[in-house]
Short mmCIF file of C-alpha atoms in Angstrom, two decimals:
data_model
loop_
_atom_site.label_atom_id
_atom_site.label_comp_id
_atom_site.label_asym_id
_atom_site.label_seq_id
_atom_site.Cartn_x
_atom_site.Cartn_y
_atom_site.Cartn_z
CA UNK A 1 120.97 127.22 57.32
CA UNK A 2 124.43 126.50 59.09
CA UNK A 3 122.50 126.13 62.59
CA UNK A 4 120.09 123.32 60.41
CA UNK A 5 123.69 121.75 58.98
CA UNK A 6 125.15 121.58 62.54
CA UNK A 7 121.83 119.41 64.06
CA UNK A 8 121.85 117.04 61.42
CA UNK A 9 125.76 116.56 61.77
CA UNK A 10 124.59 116.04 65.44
CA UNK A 11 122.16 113.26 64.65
CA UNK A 12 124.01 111.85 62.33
CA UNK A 13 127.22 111.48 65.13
CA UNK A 14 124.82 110.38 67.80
CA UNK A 15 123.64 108.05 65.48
CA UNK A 16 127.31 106.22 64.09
CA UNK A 17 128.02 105.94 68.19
CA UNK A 18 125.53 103.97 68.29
CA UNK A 19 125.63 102.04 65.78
CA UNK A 20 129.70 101.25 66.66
CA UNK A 21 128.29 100.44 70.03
CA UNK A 22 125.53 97.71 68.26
CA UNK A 23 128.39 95.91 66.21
CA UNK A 24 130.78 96.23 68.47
CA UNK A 25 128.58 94.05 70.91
CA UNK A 26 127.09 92.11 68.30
CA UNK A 27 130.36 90.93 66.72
CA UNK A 28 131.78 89.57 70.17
CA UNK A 29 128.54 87.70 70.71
CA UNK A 30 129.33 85.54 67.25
CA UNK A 31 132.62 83.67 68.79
CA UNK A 32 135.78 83.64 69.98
CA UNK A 33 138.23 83.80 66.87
CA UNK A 34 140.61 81.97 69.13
CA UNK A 35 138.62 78.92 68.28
CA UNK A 36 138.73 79.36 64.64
CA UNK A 37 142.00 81.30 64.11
CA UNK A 38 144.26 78.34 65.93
CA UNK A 39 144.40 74.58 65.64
CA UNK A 40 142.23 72.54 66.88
CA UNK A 41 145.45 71.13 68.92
CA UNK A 42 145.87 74.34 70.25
CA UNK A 43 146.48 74.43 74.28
CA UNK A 44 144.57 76.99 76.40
CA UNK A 45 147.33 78.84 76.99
CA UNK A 46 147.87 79.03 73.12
CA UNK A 47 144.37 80.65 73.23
CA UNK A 48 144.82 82.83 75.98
CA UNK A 49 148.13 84.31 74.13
CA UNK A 50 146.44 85.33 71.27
CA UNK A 51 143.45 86.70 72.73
CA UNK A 52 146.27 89.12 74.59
CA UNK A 53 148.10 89.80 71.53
CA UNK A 54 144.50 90.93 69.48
CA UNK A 55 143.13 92.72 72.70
CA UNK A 56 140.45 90.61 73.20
CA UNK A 57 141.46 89.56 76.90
CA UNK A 58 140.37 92.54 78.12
CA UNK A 59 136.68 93.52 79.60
CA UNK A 60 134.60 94.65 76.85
CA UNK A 61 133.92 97.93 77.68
CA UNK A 62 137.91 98.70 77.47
CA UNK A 63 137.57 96.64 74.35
CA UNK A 64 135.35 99.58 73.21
CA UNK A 65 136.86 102.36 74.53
CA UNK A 66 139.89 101.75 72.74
CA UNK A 67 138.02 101.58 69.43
CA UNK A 68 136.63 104.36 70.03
CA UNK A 69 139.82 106.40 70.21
CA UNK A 70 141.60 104.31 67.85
CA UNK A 71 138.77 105.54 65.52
CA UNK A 72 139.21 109.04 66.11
CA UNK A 73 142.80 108.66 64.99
CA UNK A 74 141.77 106.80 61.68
CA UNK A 75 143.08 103.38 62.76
CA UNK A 76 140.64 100.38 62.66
CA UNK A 77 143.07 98.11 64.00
CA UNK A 78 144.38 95.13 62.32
CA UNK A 79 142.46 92.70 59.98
CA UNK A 80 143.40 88.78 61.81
CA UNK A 81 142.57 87.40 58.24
CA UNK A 82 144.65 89.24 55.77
CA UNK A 83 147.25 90.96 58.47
CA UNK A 84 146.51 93.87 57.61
CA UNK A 85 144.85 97.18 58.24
CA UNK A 86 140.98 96.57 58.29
CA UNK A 87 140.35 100.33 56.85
CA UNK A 88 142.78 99.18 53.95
CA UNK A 89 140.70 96.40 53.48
CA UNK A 90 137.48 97.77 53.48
CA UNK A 91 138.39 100.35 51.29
CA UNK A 92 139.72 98.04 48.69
CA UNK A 93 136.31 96.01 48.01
CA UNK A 94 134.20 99.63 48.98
CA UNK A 95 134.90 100.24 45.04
CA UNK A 96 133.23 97.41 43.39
CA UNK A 97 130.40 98.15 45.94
CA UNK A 98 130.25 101.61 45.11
CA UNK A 99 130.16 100.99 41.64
CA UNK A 100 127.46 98.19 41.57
CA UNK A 101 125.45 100.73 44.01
CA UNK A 102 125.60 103.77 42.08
CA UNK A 103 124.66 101.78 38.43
CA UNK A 104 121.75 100.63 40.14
CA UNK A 105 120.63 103.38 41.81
CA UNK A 106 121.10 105.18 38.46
CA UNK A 107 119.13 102.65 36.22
CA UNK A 108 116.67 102.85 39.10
CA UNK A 109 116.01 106.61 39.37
CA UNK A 110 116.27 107.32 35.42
CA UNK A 111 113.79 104.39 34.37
CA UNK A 112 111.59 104.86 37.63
CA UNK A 113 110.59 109.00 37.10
CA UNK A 114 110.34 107.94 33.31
CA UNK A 115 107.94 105.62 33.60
CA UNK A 116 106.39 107.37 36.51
CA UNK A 117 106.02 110.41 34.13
CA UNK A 118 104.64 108.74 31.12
CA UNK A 119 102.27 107.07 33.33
CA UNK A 120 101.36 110.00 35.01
CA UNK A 121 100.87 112.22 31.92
CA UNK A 122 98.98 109.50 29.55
CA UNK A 123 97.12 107.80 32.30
CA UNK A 124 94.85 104.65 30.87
CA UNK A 125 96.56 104.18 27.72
CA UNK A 126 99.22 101.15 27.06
CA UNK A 127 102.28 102.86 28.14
CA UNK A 128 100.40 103.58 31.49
CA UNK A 129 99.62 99.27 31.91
CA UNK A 130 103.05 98.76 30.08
CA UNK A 131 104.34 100.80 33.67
CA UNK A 132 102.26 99.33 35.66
CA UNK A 133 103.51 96.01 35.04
CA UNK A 134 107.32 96.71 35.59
CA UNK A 135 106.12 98.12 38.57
CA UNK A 136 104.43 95.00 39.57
CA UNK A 137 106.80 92.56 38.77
CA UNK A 138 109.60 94.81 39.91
CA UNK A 139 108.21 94.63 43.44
CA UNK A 140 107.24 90.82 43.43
CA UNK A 141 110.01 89.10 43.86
CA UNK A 142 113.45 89.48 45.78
CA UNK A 143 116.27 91.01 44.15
CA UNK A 144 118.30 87.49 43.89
CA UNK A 145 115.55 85.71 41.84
CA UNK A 146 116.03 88.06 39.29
CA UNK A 147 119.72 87.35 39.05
CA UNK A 148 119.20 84.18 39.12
CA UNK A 149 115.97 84.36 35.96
CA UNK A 150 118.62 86.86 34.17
CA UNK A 151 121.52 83.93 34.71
CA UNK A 152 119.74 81.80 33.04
CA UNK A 153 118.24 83.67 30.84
CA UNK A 154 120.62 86.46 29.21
CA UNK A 155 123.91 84.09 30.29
CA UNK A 156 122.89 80.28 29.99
CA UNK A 157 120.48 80.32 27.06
CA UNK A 158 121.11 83.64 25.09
CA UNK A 159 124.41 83.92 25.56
CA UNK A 160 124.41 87.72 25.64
CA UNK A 161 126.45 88.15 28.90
CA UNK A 162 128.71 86.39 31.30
CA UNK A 163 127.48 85.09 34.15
CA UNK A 164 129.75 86.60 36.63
CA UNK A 165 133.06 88.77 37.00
CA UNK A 166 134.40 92.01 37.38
CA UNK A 167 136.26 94.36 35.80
CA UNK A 168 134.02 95.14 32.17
CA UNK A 169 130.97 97.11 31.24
CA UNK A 170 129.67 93.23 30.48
CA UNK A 171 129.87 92.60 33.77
CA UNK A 172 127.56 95.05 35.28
CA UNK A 173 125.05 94.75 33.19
CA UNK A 174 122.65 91.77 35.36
CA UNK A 175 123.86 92.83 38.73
CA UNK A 176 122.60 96.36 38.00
CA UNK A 177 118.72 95.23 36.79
CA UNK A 178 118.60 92.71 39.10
CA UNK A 179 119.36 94.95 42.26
CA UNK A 180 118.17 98.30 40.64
CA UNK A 181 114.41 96.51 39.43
CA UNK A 182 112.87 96.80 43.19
CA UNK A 183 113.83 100.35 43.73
CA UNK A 184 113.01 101.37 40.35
CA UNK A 185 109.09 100.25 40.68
CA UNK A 186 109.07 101.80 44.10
CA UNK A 187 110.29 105.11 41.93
CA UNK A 188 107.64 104.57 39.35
CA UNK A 189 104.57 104.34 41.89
CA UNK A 190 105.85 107.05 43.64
CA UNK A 191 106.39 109.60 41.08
CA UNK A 192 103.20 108.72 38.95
CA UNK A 193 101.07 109.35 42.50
CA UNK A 194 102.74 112.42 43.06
CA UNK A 195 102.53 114.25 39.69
CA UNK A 196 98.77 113.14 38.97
CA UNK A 197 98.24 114.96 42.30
CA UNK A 198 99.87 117.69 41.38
CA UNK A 199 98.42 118.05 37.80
CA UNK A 200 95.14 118.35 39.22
CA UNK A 201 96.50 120.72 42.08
CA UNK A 202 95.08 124.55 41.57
CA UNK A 203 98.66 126.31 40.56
CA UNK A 204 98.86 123.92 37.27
CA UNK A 205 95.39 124.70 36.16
CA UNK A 206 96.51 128.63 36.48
CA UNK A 207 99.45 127.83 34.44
CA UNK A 208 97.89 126.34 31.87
CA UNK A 209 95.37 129.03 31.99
CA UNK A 210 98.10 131.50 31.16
CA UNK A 211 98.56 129.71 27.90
CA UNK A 212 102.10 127.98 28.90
CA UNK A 213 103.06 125.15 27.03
CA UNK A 214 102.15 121.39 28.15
CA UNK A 215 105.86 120.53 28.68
CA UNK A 216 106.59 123.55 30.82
CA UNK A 217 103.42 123.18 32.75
CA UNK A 218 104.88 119.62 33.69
CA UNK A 219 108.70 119.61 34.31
CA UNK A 220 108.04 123.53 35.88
CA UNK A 221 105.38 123.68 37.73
CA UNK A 222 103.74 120.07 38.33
CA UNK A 223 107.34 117.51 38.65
CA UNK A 224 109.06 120.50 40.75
CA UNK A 225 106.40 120.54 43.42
CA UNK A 226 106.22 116.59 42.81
CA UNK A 227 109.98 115.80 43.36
CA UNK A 228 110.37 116.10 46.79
CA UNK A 229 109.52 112.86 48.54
CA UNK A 230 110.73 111.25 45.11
CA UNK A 231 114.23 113.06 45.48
CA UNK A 232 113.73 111.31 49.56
CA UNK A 233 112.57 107.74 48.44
CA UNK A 234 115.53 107.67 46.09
CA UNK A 235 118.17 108.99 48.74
CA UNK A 236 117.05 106.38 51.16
CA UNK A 237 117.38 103.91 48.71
CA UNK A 238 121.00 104.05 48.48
CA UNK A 239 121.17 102.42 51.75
CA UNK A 240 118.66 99.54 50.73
CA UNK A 241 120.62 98.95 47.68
CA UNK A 242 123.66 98.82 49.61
CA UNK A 243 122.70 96.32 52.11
CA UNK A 244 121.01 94.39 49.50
CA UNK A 245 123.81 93.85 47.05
CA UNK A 246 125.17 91.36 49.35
CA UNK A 247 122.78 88.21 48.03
CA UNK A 248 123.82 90.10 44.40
CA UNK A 249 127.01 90.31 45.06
CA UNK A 250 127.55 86.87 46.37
CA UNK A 251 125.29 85.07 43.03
CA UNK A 252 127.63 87.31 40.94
CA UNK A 253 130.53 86.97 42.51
CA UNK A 254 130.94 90.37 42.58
CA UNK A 255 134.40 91.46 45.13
CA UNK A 256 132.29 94.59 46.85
CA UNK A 257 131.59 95.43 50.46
CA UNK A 258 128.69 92.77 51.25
CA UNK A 259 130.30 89.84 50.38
CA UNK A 260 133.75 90.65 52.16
CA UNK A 261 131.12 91.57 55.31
CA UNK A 262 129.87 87.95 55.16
CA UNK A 263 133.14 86.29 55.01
CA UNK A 264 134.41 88.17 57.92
CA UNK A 265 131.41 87.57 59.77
CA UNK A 266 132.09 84.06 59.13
CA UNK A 267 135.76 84.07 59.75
CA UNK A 268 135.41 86.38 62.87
CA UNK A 269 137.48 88.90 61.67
CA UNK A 270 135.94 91.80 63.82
CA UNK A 271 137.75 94.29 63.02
CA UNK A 272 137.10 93.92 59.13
CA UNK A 273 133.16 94.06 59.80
CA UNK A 274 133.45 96.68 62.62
CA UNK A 275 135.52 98.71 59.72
CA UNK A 276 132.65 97.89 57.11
CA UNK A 277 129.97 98.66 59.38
CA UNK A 278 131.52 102.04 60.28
CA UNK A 279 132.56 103.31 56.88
CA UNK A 280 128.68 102.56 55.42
CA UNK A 281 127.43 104.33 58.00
CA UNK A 282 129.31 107.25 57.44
CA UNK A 283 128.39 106.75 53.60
CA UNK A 284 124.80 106.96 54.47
CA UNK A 285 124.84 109.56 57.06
CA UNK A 286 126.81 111.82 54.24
CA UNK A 287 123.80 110.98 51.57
CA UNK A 288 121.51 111.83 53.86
CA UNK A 289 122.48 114.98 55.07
CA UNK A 290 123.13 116.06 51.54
CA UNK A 291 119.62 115.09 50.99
CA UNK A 292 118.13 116.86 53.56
CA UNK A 293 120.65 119.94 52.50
CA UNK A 294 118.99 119.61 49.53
CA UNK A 295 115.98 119.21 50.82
CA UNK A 296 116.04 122.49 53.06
CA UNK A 297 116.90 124.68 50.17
CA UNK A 298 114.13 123.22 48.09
CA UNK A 299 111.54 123.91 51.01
CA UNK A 300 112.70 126.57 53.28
CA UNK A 301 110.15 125.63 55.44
CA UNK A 302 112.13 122.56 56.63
CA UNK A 303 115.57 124.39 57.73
CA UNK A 304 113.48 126.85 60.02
CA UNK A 305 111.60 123.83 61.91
CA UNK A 306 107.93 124.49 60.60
#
């Protein structure tokens, strides 16, 4: 097991250099924040001065290199927006992401197995179409066309909930079913194909030959061999969620991670969005290896390589 934990802590650091190396690039090839950051009156020289005091004079790889050991040492350097730290920064608005994330990864995995269950266990009746149809719908239309139907809906015309803010239970409410809807009917098809299988599978017709009772039969025998490309599908969609919050986040006006991303992006604050990148990929590199600890000690199989 600990040689399995060390080669996925391998991949996973191969895979945030890389990634540093892809923004790092890709954020330099947006603009020069000289432009933005100073008058338009601004001299040359002007420019040149404040490229030197930010770094940014210097060739890129050196540009890098000193990223690269200022993040080993924690320091992200300094946000040209908000003078101040860019981890600070980042770790302010990671809340509100977090929290919008998790809700809807909850509502997603809770009312996705549900319905994938009922489905699955009373196949062809109305609660099976009745799943179907979430499904359907859930997986028709983007995430931000649902905020935008629940707006006006649950907001404008009922008057149930506020259209945007932060800080209450109230608030939540539409920017969780609006981004949690998609992954939930991916959740739902996924868990309905996988138990049907595995209620007609050879060790649940011996179990209910032994006489056990329906409901062990199911959550025992049948959901545990079932769960584990559902437990997968719902790990990865953490990262989807994540990344998708940021049209959410900007229709509610949510204060998380994507919409301070697109602001820096626009502002050329590259230290801010190098700071973003880096801290959700070590997020998702931290679910996933849980996941595929997880994983290993639900399949042995996996940990030894077969």
């Amino acid at each position: 097991m600990a040689s399995y934990v060390v080669r996925r802590l391998g991949a996973g650091l191969l895979t945030l250099l890389v990634m540093t190396m892809i923004i790092f690039l890709l954020v330099r090839l947006v603009g020069d924040p000289a432009h933005l950051m100073l008058p338009p009156e601004a001299s040359e020289a002007d420019r040149e001065l404040f490229r030197q005091q930010l770094g940014l004079s210097d060739p890129v790889p050196v540009q890098y290199v000193r990223f690269l050991l200022g993040l080993a040492q924690g320091d992200f350097g300094r946000s040209f927006r908000f003078s101040a730290p860019a981890l600070q920064v980042v770790l302010i608005r990671l809340g509100p992401s977090l929290i919008l994330t998790g809700a809807a990864l909850s509502f997603a995995a809770i009312v996705g197995v549900s319905f994938g269950i009922v489905s699955a266990v009373w196949r062809g009746g109305f609660v099976d179409y009745a799943a179907r149809l979430f499904a359907v719908i859930g997986q028709a239309a983007p995430p931000f066309l649902f905020a935008l139907l629940f707006i006006r809906l649950f907001s404008v015309e009922l008057r149930w909930l506020p259209t945007s803010g932060y800080g209450k239970l109230a608030h939540l409410v539409l920017p969780t079913l609006a981004l949690g809807w998609y992954s939930a009917a991916g959740l739902m098809r996924l868990t309905q194909v996988n138990l049907i299988e595995a209620l007609g599978s050879e060790y649940v017709k011996m179990a209910r030959a032994k006489g056990l009772p329906e409901h062990v039969v199911l959550l025992k025998h049948a959901l545990k061999n079932a769960a584990l490309p559902i437990i997968t599908f719902a790990a990865s969609q953490f990262g989807i969620l994540l990344g998708g919050a940021v049209s959410i986040e900007a229709v509610f006006a949510w204060p998380g991670l994507g919409s301070l991303i697109v602001e820096s992006v626009s502002q050329l604050d590259y230290t801010v969005v190098q700071a973003a990148v880096v801290v959700s990929v070590i997020l998702l590199i931290g679910i996933n290896l849980a996941v595929d600890m997880l994983y290993a000690v639900l399949d042995p199989r996996i940990r030894y390589g077969r």
